[in-house]
Amino acid sequence: MDFPWSTTVLGSIAGSFVLVRLTPQYTPGASYIGTFWVLLLLQVLAAVIWQAVLWPRFFSPLRHLPTPDGGSFFNGHFTTISKEPTGHPHRRWFDEVPNKGLIYYKSLLNQERLTLTSPEALREVLMTKCYDFEKPAQTRNGLGTILGVGVLLAEGDEHKRQRHALNGAFDYRHIIDLHPTFWNISRKLVDALMTVTAKKGKESEQSLGDAPVVEISGWASRATFRHHWRAGMGQDFNAIEDPYTPLNVTYRKVFQISSAQRQILGLMSFFLPQWFVRSLPLTHNSNIAQASAGIKKVSHELIHRKQEKLDLVKREEEGQEKIGSNNFRDKDILTVALSSGEFSEDDLVNQMMTFLAAGHETTASSMSWAFYLLCKHREMQTRLREEVRTNLPSIDDASTKLTASALDECHFLKAFCNEVLRVYPVVPVTLREAAHDTTILDQFVPKGTKVVISPWAINTATSLWGPGADKFDPDRWMVAGQSKTGGANSAYAFMTFLQGHRACIGMKFAMAEFACLVAAVVGRFEFEFEDPEYPSKVIIKGGITSRPKDGVHMRMRPLEGW
């Protein structure tokens, strides 16, 4: 609920002064303070009645749109949304509510929500009118402390500037150069897992049912954390070998899946100013503030070292001094962005925070779902392993670099990764807000209306993917002519990375990193659920990203021959 607190408080102060001075007999005890609180409460009550009852029921231009059944008088469909996994109600509504691209529902205190269900509606919001729709201020303020105000949260002309300046760093021609780094760190993950799963006797003599149990989600997070620091920043914090490095611990605090305080603060931010919510003396606020300060400090130090190195390289290239053959331009994302000259130091810190926080956790969540699905469909392990061992260098061969062309030969690996990202997008719902009065599919949308984009619902919609939309089927990407679409009837049917001008700029980076990690682990190990009944018990839990609650516990056995 976007409440104008500043205006309301100032109005209450002015009103109490006028009333007490002019008509003290009509004020509570002729008291300025008492009158102030009465006026403030009356204004809040009037605003609640207007926004929760009168506007949505009698005046909203959206009230005649298709809406799901049920819902309470004051809180609409909030109970349903809060009880089910994020995005799950939207998946049902796509099929249950007849619509022509828009579904209208109400959240807490009947706050209006407009869900997009058709490619045409998505194209308008994400492409043709993308700057008419911004991330809500609550989202920008809340995530900005963790992610920095980088390209993910920037809006309008500032987003255009940042996006243009970063395009070179995330161009696929540059991502190709990072494949050896991705593979090298994937090898280190396999080495660490080999140590964990080591048992007496030969590998071939060890049965899978007797193999050690590994919780793979934690390992995935450590591997992607290392990927993003090494390939993104040119810095290696050895997070795989040592999970207790200060930065890794910091990010773990930030991305705890379940935090009662986070949920309470999130609820409070619907009604109270962000500055007030963030200033409350709570552990969660303290953790976020300390984490943000620590990450910024490391980022500034790293930028200074990178700049010094670039200055040395420049002087050597100009022939001013000879430094040595080890002086060359690094290929990490930070070096490319810094070399462009498009960013101030504070800008770069924000981009680093966005890239690290948003990037490594999303890929780690996808890894959790990948191994969940490989345990559930074990025949796919064999198929993937054969392809990986045929096309990629041995995991034990440290001298041979992985090339992008070799990875491109693994067609089923690519199909498998695409299908994981389709069926389990790590951000199941994202919000936009109308920056001013506008339209979607010729429907008038007032300023401030929250627009819901649910990648999970869109990615599994039968109207876009056909009758088997919710079935996990990597072969849909293997059909001739469908390697890029999976057989969907629109590019806007696959929304894991969004589309249009606000599509994820790091998509190619994430896809290459994801494929390398899956290939390395499945090429070396076979695995199964520790608990065969786990698929029927899995609970989807999410903080900033969505993943299996309590991780994925599986038995892992190393295999010879690669």
Coordinates of C-alpha atoms in Angstrom, one line a residue:
M1 CA 0.0 0.0 0.0
D2 CA 1.7 3.2 -1.2
F3 CA 0.8 5.6 1.6
P4 CA 1.9 9.3 1.4
W5 CA 3.3 9.4 4.9
S6 CA 5.2 12.7 4.5
T7 CA 2.2 14.5 3.3
T8 CA -0.1 12.9 5.9
V9 CA 2.2 13.7 8.8
L10 CA 2.8 17.3 7.7
G11 CA -1.0 17.7 7.2
S12 CA -1.7 16.4 10.7
I13 CA 0.9 18.7 12.2
A14 CA -0.6 21.8 10.4
G15 CA -4.1 20.7 11.2
S16 CA -3.5 20.2 14.9
F17 CA -1.9 23.6 15.1
V18 CA -4.9 25.3 13.3
L19 CA -7.6 23.4 15.2
V20 CA -6.1 23.9 18.7
R21 CA -5.5 27.6 18.0
L22 CA -8.9 28.3 16.4
T23 CA -11.3 25.8 17.9
P24 CA -9.7 24.3 21.1
Q25 CA -13.1 23.2 22.4
Y26 CA -13.4 20.6 19.6
T27 CA -10.0 19.1 20.1
P28 CA -8.9 16.4 22.7
G29 CA -7.9 18.4 25.7
A30 CA -6.8 21.3 23.5
S31 CA -3.6 19.3 23.1
Y32 CA -1.5 19.6 20.0
I33 CA -0.1 16.1 20.4
G34 CA -3.6 14.5 21.0
T35 CA -5.1 16.4 18.0
F36 CA -2.1 15.4 15.8
W37 CA -2.7 11.7 16.6
V38 CA -6.5 11.9 16.0
L39 CA -6.0 13.6 12.6
L40 CA -3.3 11.1 11.6
L41 CA -5.4 8.1 12.5
L42 CA -8.5 9.6 10.7
Q43 CA -6.4 10.1 7.6
V44 CA -5.0 6.6 7.7
L45 CA -8.5 5.1 8.3
A46 CA -9.9 7.1 5.4
A47 CA -7.1 5.9 3.1
V48 CA -7.6 2.3 4.1
I49 CA -11.4 2.5 3.4
W50 CA -10.7 4.2 0.1
Q51 CA -8.0 1.8 -1.1
A52 CA -9.3 -1.4 0.4
V53 CA -13.0 -1.0 -0.2
L54 CA -14.3 1.9 -2.3
W55 CA -11.6 2.0 -5.1
P56 CA -11.3 -1.7 -6.0
R57 CA -15.0 -2.4 -5.7
F58 CA -16.7 0.7 -7.2
F59 CA -14.2 2.9 -9.1
S60 CA -11.2 0.9 -10.4
P61 CA -11.1 0.6 -14.2
L62 CA -9.7 -2.9 -13.8
R63 CA -12.5 -4.3 -11.7
H64 CA -14.4 -5.8 -14.7
L65 CA -11.4 -7.9 -15.9
P66 CA -11.4 -11.7 -15.4
T67 CA -10.6 -12.6 -11.8
P68 CA -10.0 -15.9 -9.9
D69 CA -12.8 -17.3 -7.7
G70 CA -12.8 -16.8 -4.0
G71 CA -11.0 -14.1 -2.0
S72 CA -11.9 -12.3 1.2
F73 CA -13.6 -8.9 1.5
F74 CA -10.6 -7.0 2.8
N75 CA -7.6 -9.1 1.6
G76 CA -8.6 -10.5 -1.7
H77 CA -6.5 -13.5 -2.6
F78 CA -3.7 -12.8 -0.2
T79 CA -4.3 -15.9 1.9
T80 CA -4.0 -18.1 -1.1
I81 CA -0.9 -16.4 -2.3
S82 CA 0.8 -16.4 1.1
K83 CA 0.1 -20.1 1.8
E84 CA 1.2 -21.6 -1.5
P85 CA 4.7 -21.5 -3.1
T86 CA 5.4 -18.3 -5.0
G87 CA 3.9 -18.4 -8.4
H88 CA 1.8 -21.5 -7.8
P89 CA -1.6 -19.8 -7.7
H90 CA -0.7 -18.0 -10.9
R91 CA 0.0 -21.3 -12.6
R92 CA -3.5 -22.5 -11.7
W93 CA -5.2 -19.3 -12.7
F94 CA -3.7 -19.3 -16.2
D95 CA -5.8 -22.4 -16.9
E96 CA -8.8 -21.9 -14.6
V97 CA -9.6 -18.2 -15.4
P98 CA -10.7 -17.5 -19.0
N99 CA -9.0 -14.4 -20.1
K100 CA -7.6 -12.5 -23.1
G101 CA -4.1 -11.7 -21.7
L102 CA -4.9 -10.1 -18.4
I103 CA -6.1 -11.5 -15.0
Y104 CA -7.1 -9.2 -12.2
Y105 CA -6.8 -10.1 -8.5
K106 CA -6.3 -8.4 -5.2
S107 CA -3.7 -8.9 -2.5
L108 CA -3.3 -7.6 1.1
L109 CA -5.9 -4.9 1.9
N110 CA -7.2 -5.4 -1.7
Q111 CA -4.2 -4.0 -3.4
E112 CA -4.7 -4.5 -7.1
R113 CA -2.6 -6.8 -9.1
L114 CA -2.7 -7.3 -12.9
T115 CA -1.2 -10.6 -14.2
L116 CA 0.0 -10.9 -17.8
T117 CA -0.9 -14.2 -19.5
S118 CA -0.3 -13.6 -23.2
P119 CA 2.8 -13.0 -25.4
E120 CA 1.1 -9.8 -26.6
A121 CA 0.7 -8.4 -23.1
L122 CA 4.2 -9.4 -22.1
R123 CA 5.7 -7.8 -25.3
E124 CA 4.0 -4.5 -24.4
V125 CA 5.3 -4.4 -20.8
L126 CA 8.8 -5.7 -21.5
M127 CA 9.5 -4.3 -24.9
T128 CA 7.3 -1.7 -26.6
K129 CA 6.4 0.1 -23.3
C130 CA 9.1 -1.2 -21.0
Y131 CA 9.9 2.2 -19.5
D132 CA 6.2 2.7 -18.6
F133 CA 6.6 0.0 -16.1
E134 CA 9.2 0.1 -13.4
K135 CA 10.1 -2.1 -10.5
P136 CA 8.1 -0.9 -7.4
A137 CA 9.9 1.5 -5.1
Q138 CA 9.5 -1.1 -2.3
T139 CA 11.4 -3.7 -4.3
R140 CA 14.1 -1.2 -5.4
N141 CA 14.6 0.0 -1.9
G142 CA 14.6 -3.5 -0.3
L143 CA 16.8 -5.2 -2.9
G144 CA 19.1 -2.2 -3.4
T145 CA 20.8 -2.6 -0.1
I146 CA 21.8 -6.2 -1.1
L147 CA 22.2 -5.9 -4.9
G148 CA 23.3 -2.3 -5.3
V149 CA 21.5 0.0 -7.7
G150 CA 23.0 -1.6 -10.7
V151 CA 21.5 -2.5 -14.1
L152 CA 19.0 -4.8 -12.5
L153 CA 17.3 -2.1 -10.4
A154 CA 18.0 1.0 -12.5
E155 CA 15.1 2.6 -14.4
G156 CA 14.6 4.9 -17.4
D157 CA 17.5 6.7 -19.0
E158 CA 19.8 5.5 -16.2
H159 CA 19.0 1.9 -17.1
K160 CA 19.6 2.6 -20.8
R161 CA 23.0 4.1 -20.0
Q162 CA 24.1 1.2 -17.8
R163 CA 22.8 -1.4 -20.2
H164 CA 24.6 0.1 -23.1
A165 CA 27.9 0.4 -21.2
L166 CA 27.7 -3.3 -20.0
N167 CA 26.8 -4.9 -23.3
G168 CA 30.4 -5.4 -24.2
A169 CA 31.3 -7.1 -21.0
F170 CA 28.4 -9.6 -21.4
D171 CA 28.7 -10.1 -25.2
Y172 CA 28.9 -13.8 -26.1
R173 CA 32.2 -13.2 -27.9
H174 CA 33.6 -12.3 -24.5
I175 CA 31.7 -15.1 -22.6
I176 CA 33.5 -17.6 -25.0
D177 CA 36.8 -16.5 -23.5
L178 CA 35.5 -17.4 -20.0
H179 CA 34.6 -21.1 -20.8
P180 CA 38.1 -22.3 -19.6
T181 CA 37.5 -20.6 -16.3
F182 CA 34.1 -22.1 -15.9
W183 CA 35.5 -25.5 -16.6
N184 CA 38.5 -25.2 -14.3
I185 CA 36.3 -24.2 -11.3
S186 CA 33.8 -27.0 -12.2
R187 CA 36.8 -29.4 -12.0
K188 CA 37.6 -28.1 -8.6
L189 CA 34.0 -28.8 -7.5
V190 CA 34.4 -32.4 -8.7
D191 CA 37.8 -32.7 -6.9
A192 CA 36.1 -31.5 -3.6
L193 CA 33.2 -33.9 -4.1
M194 CA 35.6 -36.8 -4.8
T195 CA 37.2 -36.1 -1.4
V196 CA 33.8 -36.0 0.3
T197 CA 32.6 -39.3 -1.4
A198 CA 36.0 -41.1 -1.0
K199 CA 35.6 -44.6 0.5
K200 CA 38.0 -47.5 0.9
G201 CA 38.2 -49.9 -2.1
K202 CA 38.0 -49.3 -5.8
E203 CA 35.3 -47.0 -7.2
S204 CA 33.8 -49.9 -9.2
E205 CA 33.3 -52.0 -6.1
Q206 CA 31.3 -49.3 -4.3
S207 CA 27.5 -49.7 -4.6
L208 CA 25.4 -46.6 -5.0
G209 CA 23.1 -47.6 -2.1
D210 CA 26.2 -47.6 0.2
A211 CA 27.6 -44.3 -1.2
P212 CA 28.0 -41.3 1.1
V213 CA 25.2 -38.7 1.2
V214 CA 25.9 -35.2 -0.1
E215 CA 23.7 -32.1 0.2
I216 CA 24.4 -30.7 -3.2
S217 CA 22.7 -27.3 -2.9
G218 CA 25.4 -25.9 -0.5
W219 CA 28.2 -27.1 -2.9
A220 CA 26.4 -25.5 -5.8
S221 CA 26.3 -22.2 -4.0
R222 CA 30.0 -22.4 -3.2
A223 CA 30.9 -23.2 -6.8
T224 CA 28.8 -20.5 -8.3
F225 CA 30.1 -18.0 -5.8
R226 CA 33.6 -18.9 -6.9
H227 CA 32.6 -18.7 -10.6
H228 CA 31.3 -15.2 -10.2
W229 CA 34.3 -13.9 -8.3
R230 CA 36.8 -15.5 -10.6
A231 CA 35.2 -15.0 -14.0
G232 CA 33.3 -11.8 -13.0
M233 CA 35.9 -10.1 -10.9
G234 CA 39.2 -11.9 -11.6
Q235 CA 39.5 -12.7 -7.9
D236 CA 39.5 -16.2 -6.4
F237 CA 38.2 -16.7 -2.8
N238 CA 38.5 -20.5 -2.8
A239 CA 34.9 -20.8 -1.6
I240 CA 34.7 -24.5 -2.7
E241 CA 37.6 -25.6 -0.5
D242 CA 36.7 -23.2 2.4
P243 CA 33.0 -22.4 2.9
Y244 CA 33.9 -20.1 5.8
T245 CA 35.7 -17.4 3.9
P246 CA 34.3 -14.0 5.2
L247 CA 32.6 -13.1 2.0
N248 CA 31.0 -16.5 1.5
V249 CA 29.6 -16.4 5.1
T250 CA 28.3 -12.9 4.4
Y251 CA 26.3 -13.9 1.4
R252 CA 25.0 -16.9 3.3
K253 CA 23.5 -14.6 5.9
V254 CA 22.0 -12.4 3.2
F255 CA 20.4 -15.3 1.3
Q256 CA 19.0 -17.4 4.2
I257 CA 15.9 -19.0 2.7
S258 CA 13.8 -18.7 5.9
S259 CA 13.9 -15.6 8.0
A260 CA 11.0 -14.7 10.2
Q261 CA 12.3 -11.2 10.6
R262 CA 12.6 -10.8 6.8
Q263 CA 9.0 -11.8 6.4
I264 CA 7.8 -9.5 9.1
L265 CA 9.8 -6.6 7.7
G266 CA 8.5 -7.3 4.3
L267 CA 5.0 -7.1 5.6
M268 CA 5.7 -3.9 7.5
S269 CA 7.1 -2.3 4.3
F270 CA 3.7 -2.4 2.7
F271 CA 2.5 0.2 5.2
L272 CA 5.5 2.0 6.6
P273 CA 8.2 4.1 5.0
Q274 CA 11.3 2.1 4.0
W275 CA 13.7 4.3 5.9
F276 CA 11.7 3.5 9.1
V277 CA 11.6 -0.3 8.5
R278 CA 15.4 -0.4 7.7
S279 CA 16.2 1.6 10.9
L280 CA 14.5 -0.9 13.3
P281 CA 17.1 -2.5 15.6
L282 CA 16.7 -6.0 14.4
T283 CA 19.2 -8.7 13.6
H284 CA 18.1 -9.0 10.0
N285 CA 18.7 -5.2 9.4
S286 CA 22.0 -5.4 11.1
N287 CA 23.1 -8.4 9.0
I288 CA 22.1 -6.6 5.8
A289 CA 23.9 -3.4 6.7
Q290 CA 27.1 -5.2 7.7
A291 CA 27.0 -7.4 4.6
S292 CA 26.5 -4.4 2.3
A293 CA 29.3 -2.5 4.0
G294 CA 31.7 -5.5 3.8
I295 CA 30.9 -6.2 0.1
K296 CA 31.4 -2.6 -0.8
K297 CA 34.7 -2.4 1.0
V298 CA 36.0 -5.5 -0.9
S299 CA 34.7 -4.2 -4.2
H300 CA 36.4 -0.8 -3.8
E301 CA 39.7 -2.5 -3.0
L302 CA 39.4 -4.8 -6.0
I303 CA 38.5 -1.9 -8.3
H304 CA 41.6 0.0 -7.2
R305 CA 43.9 -3.0 -7.8
K306 CA 42.3 -3.6 -11.2
Q307 CA 42.7 0.1 -12.2
E308 CA 46.4 0.0 -11.1
K309 CA 47.0 -3.0 -13.3
L310 CA 45.2 -1.4 -16.3
D311 CA 47.3 1.7 -15.9
L312 CA 50.4 -0.4 -16.0
V313 CA 49.2 -2.2 -19.1
K314 CA 48.4 1.1 -20.8
R315 CA 51.8 2.5 -20.0
E316 CA 53.5 -0.7 -21.4
E317 CA 51.4 -0.6 -24.5
E318 CA 52.4 3.0 -25.1
G319 CA 56.0 2.0 -24.6
Q320 CA 56.6 4.2 -21.5
E321 CA 57.9 1.3 -19.5
K322 CA 58.5 -2.4 -19.7
I323 CA 56.9 -4.5 -17.0
G324 CA 57.0 -8.0 -18.1
S325 CA 55.2 -10.8 -20.0
N326 CA 52.8 -11.4 -17.1
N327 CA 51.3 -8.0 -17.6
F328 CA 48.2 -8.6 -19.8
R329 CA 44.6 -7.6 -19.8
D330 CA 42.4 -9.9 -17.8
K331 CA 39.3 -11.3 -19.3
D332 CA 36.9 -11.0 -16.4
I333 CA 33.7 -8.9 -16.5
L334 CA 35.1 -6.2 -14.2
T335 CA 38.2 -5.6 -16.3
V336 CA 36.1 -5.2 -19.5
A337 CA 33.7 -2.8 -17.7
L338 CA 36.5 -0.8 -16.2
S339 CA 38.3 -0.6 -19.5
S340 CA 35.2 0.9 -21.1
G341 CA 35.6 4.1 -19.1
E342 CA 31.8 4.3 -18.9
F343 CA 31.5 3.9 -15.1
S344 CA 32.4 5.8 -12.0
E345 CA 33.9 3.8 -9.1
D346 CA 30.6 3.9 -7.2
D347 CA 28.8 2.7 -10.4
L348 CA 31.1 -0.2 -10.7
V349 CA 30.6 -1.2 -7.1
N350 CA 26.8 -1.3 -7.7
Q351 CA 27.3 -3.4 -10.8
M352 CA 29.5 -5.8 -8.9
M353 CA 27.0 -6.2 -6.1
T354 CA 24.2 -6.8 -8.6
F355 CA 26.3 -9.3 -10.6
L356 CA 27.5 -11.2 -7.5
A357 CA 24.4 -11.3 -5.4
A358 CA 21.8 -11.8 -8.1
G359 CA 23.9 -14.0 -10.3
H360 CA 25.5 -16.6 -8.1
E361 CA 22.5 -17.4 -6.1
T362 CA 20.2 -17.8 -9.1
T363 CA 22.6 -20.3 -10.8
A364 CA 23.0 -22.2 -7.5
S365 CA 19.3 -22.6 -7.2
S366 CA 19.1 -23.9 -10.8
M367 CA 21.8 -26.4 -9.9
S368 CA 19.7 -27.6 -7.0
W369 CA 16.7 -28.2 -9.3
A370 CA 19.0 -29.8 -11.9
F371 CA 20.2 -32.5 -9.5
Y372 CA 16.7 -32.9 -8.1
L373 CA 15.5 -33.7 -11.6
L374 CA 18.5 -36.0 -12.4
C375 CA 17.8 -38.0 -9.3
K376 CA 14.1 -38.2 -10.3
H377 CA 14.9 -39.2 -13.9
R378 CA 18.0 -41.3 -13.5
E379 CA 18.0 -42.5 -17.1
M380 CA 18.9 -39.0 -18.1
Q381 CA 22.1 -39.2 -16.1
T382 CA 23.3 -42.0 -18.4
R383 CA 22.4 -40.1 -21.5
L384 CA 24.1 -37.0 -20.3
R385 CA 27.2 -38.8 -19.1
E386 CA 27.7 -40.5 -22.5
E387 CA 27.4 -37.2 -24.3
V388 CA 29.7 -35.3 -21.9
R389 CA 32.4 -38.0 -21.9
T390 CA 32.3 -38.1 -25.7
N391 CA 32.6 -34.4 -26.4
L392 CA 34.4 -32.8 -23.4
P393 CA 37.9 -33.2 -22.1
S394 CA 38.5 -35.6 -19.2
I395 CA 37.8 -34.0 -15.8
D396 CA 41.2 -35.2 -14.8
D397 CA 43.0 -33.5 -17.7
A398 CA 44.0 -30.1 -16.3
S399 CA 46.1 -29.3 -19.4
T400 CA 43.2 -29.3 -21.9
K401 CA 41.0 -26.2 -22.0
L402 CA 37.3 -26.5 -22.6
T403 CA 36.1 -24.6 -25.6
A404 CA 32.7 -23.2 -26.3
S405 CA 32.5 -25.2 -29.6
A406 CA 33.0 -28.4 -27.6
L407 CA 30.3 -27.5 -25.2
D408 CA 28.0 -26.7 -28.2
E409 CA 28.3 -30.3 -29.3
C410 CA 26.5 -31.4 -26.2
H411 CA 23.0 -31.0 -27.6
F412 CA 21.2 -33.0 -24.9
L413 CA 23.1 -31.1 -22.2
K414 CA 21.8 -27.8 -23.6
A415 CA 18.3 -29.2 -23.9
F416 CA 18.4 -30.5 -20.3
C417 CA 19.6 -27.2 -18.9
N418 CA 16.9 -25.3 -20.9
E419 CA 14.2 -27.6 -19.6
V420 CA 15.4 -27.2 -16.0
L421 CA 15.2 -23.5 -16.3
R422 CA 11.8 -23.7 -18.0
V423 CA 10.1 -26.0 -15.4
Y424 CA 11.8 -24.4 -12.4
P425 CA 12.6 -20.8 -13.0
V426 CA 14.5 -19.5 -9.9
V427 CA 12.5 -16.3 -9.8
P428 CA 8.9 -17.5 -10.2
V429 CA 7.3 -14.1 -9.9
T430 CA 8.5 -10.5 -10.6
L431 CA 6.6 -7.2 -10.2
R432 CA 6.4 -4.0 -12.2
E433 CA 4.5 -0.8 -11.4
A434 CA 2.9 1.6 -13.9
A435 CA 5.0 4.7 -13.7
H436 CA 2.2 6.8 -15.1
D437 CA -1.3 6.2 -16.6
T438 CA -0.9 3.9 -19.5
T439 CA -2.5 0.9 -21.3
I440 CA -1.9 -2.8 -21.8
L441 CA -3.8 -4.5 -24.7
D442 CA -5.9 -1.3 -24.9
Q443 CA -7.0 -1.7 -21.2
F444 CA -6.4 1.5 -19.3
V445 CA -4.0 1.0 -16.4
P446 CA -3.8 3.7 -13.8
K447 CA -0.4 5.0 -12.4
G448 CA 0.8 2.9 -9.5
T449 CA -0.9 -0.4 -10.6
K450 CA 1.2 -3.4 -9.8
V451 CA 1.8 -5.7 -12.8
V452 CA 2.7 -9.3 -12.1
I453 CA 4.9 -11.3 -14.4
S454 CA 5.1 -15.0 -13.4
P455 CA 7.8 -16.9 -15.3
W456 CA 6.8 -20.1 -13.6
A457 CA 3.2 -19.8 -14.9
I458 CA 4.2 -18.6 -18.3
N459 CA 6.9 -21.3 -18.8
T460 CA 4.3 -24.0 -18.0
A461 CA 1.2 -22.6 -19.6
T462 CA -0.7 -25.1 -21.8
S463 CA -1.8 -22.2 -24.1
L464 CA 1.9 -21.6 -25.0
W465 CA 3.5 -25.0 -24.6
G466 CA 0.7 -27.5 -25.4
P467 CA -0.9 -30.3 -23.3
G468 CA 2.4 -31.5 -21.8
A469 CA 3.4 -28.1 -20.6
D470 CA 4.1 -29.1 -17.0
K471 CA 6.0 -32.3 -17.9
F472 CA 9.8 -32.3 -17.6
D473 CA 10.8 -33.2 -21.1
P474 CA 14.3 -32.1 -22.4
D475 CA 13.6 -33.8 -25.8
R476 CA 11.2 -31.0 -26.6
W477 CA 14.3 -28.9 -27.3
M478 CA 15.9 -31.7 -29.4
V479 CA 13.3 -31.7 -32.2
A480 CA 14.5 -30.2 -35.5
G481 CA 13.7 -26.5 -35.6
Q482 CA 12.9 -26.3 -31.9
S483 CA 16.3 -26.1 -30.3
K484 CA 15.7 -22.4 -29.5
T485 CA 12.0 -22.5 -28.7
G486 CA 11.3 -25.9 -27.2
G487 CA 8.2 -26.0 -29.5
A488 CA 6.5 -23.0 -27.8
N489 CA 4.6 -20.7 -30.1
S490 CA 6.3 -17.5 -29.0
A491 CA 9.6 -16.3 -27.7
Y492 CA 7.7 -14.8 -24.8
A493 CA 6.8 -18.3 -23.7
F494 CA 10.2 -18.8 -22.0
M495 CA 10.5 -16.1 -19.4
T496 CA 13.2 -17.4 -17.0
F497 CA 15.5 -14.5 -18.1
L498 CA 12.6 -12.3 -19.1
Q499 CA 12.6 -10.8 -22.6
G500 CA 12.9 -7.4 -24.3
H501 CA 15.0 -4.5 -23.1
R502 CA 14.9 -5.7 -19.4
A503 CA 16.0 -9.3 -20.2
C504 CA 18.8 -10.6 -18.0
I505 CA 22.0 -9.2 -19.4
G506 CA 24.0 -12.1 -17.8
M507 CA 21.9 -14.9 -19.5
K508 CA 24.8 -16.2 -21.7
F509 CA 27.2 -16.1 -18.7
A510 CA 24.7 -18.0 -16.6
M511 CA 23.9 -20.6 -19.2
A512 CA 27.5 -21.4 -19.9
E513 CA 28.4 -21.6 -16.2
F514 CA 25.3 -23.8 -15.5
A515 CA 26.1 -26.2 -18.3
C516 CA 29.8 -26.6 -17.3
L517 CA 28.8 -27.4 -13.7
V518 CA 26.2 -30.0 -14.6
A519 CA 28.5 -31.6 -17.2
A520 CA 31.4 -31.9 -14.8
V521 CA 29.4 -33.5 -12.0
V522 CA 27.3 -35.8 -14.1
G523 CA 30.3 -36.8 -16.1
R524 CA 32.1 -38.0 -13.0
F525 CA 29.3 -39.3 -10.7
E526 CA 26.1 -41.2 -10.6
F527 CA 23.6 -40.3 -7.8
E528 CA 20.2 -40.9 -6.4
F529 CA 18.0 -39.5 -3.7
E530 CA 18.9 -40.4 -0.1
D531 CA 15.2 -40.8 0.5
P532 CA 13.4 -42.4 -2.5
E533 CA 10.2 -40.7 -1.4
Y534 CA 11.7 -37.2 -1.5
P535 CA 9.9 -36.1 -4.7
S536 CA 6.6 -36.5 -3.0
K537 CA 7.8 -34.6 0.1
V538 CA 9.7 -31.7 -1.5
I539 CA 8.7 -28.3 -0.4
I540 CA 9.5 -25.3 -2.5
K541 CA 10.8 -22.5 -0.4
G542 CA 12.1 -19.1 -1.5
G543 CA 13.7 -16.0 -0.3
I544 CA 15.0 -14.0 -3.2
T545 CA 15.1 -17.2 -5.3
S546 CA 13.1 -20.4 -5.2
R547 CA 14.7 -23.8 -4.4
P548 CA 13.9 -27.1 -2.5
K549 CA 13.6 -26.4 1.2
D550 CA 16.5 -28.0 3.2
G551 CA 18.4 -28.7 0.0
V552 CA 18.8 -31.9 -2.1
H553 CA 20.4 -34.8 -0.2
M554 CA 21.7 -37.5 -2.5
R555 CA 24.0 -40.5 -2.5
M556 CA 26.9 -40.0 -4.9
R557 CA 29.3 -42.6 -6.3
P558 CA 32.3 -41.7 -8.6
L559 CA 32.6 -43.6 -11.8
E560 CA 35.8 -44.6 -13.6
G561 CA 36.7 -44.0 -17.2
W562 CA 36.8 -40.2 -17.6

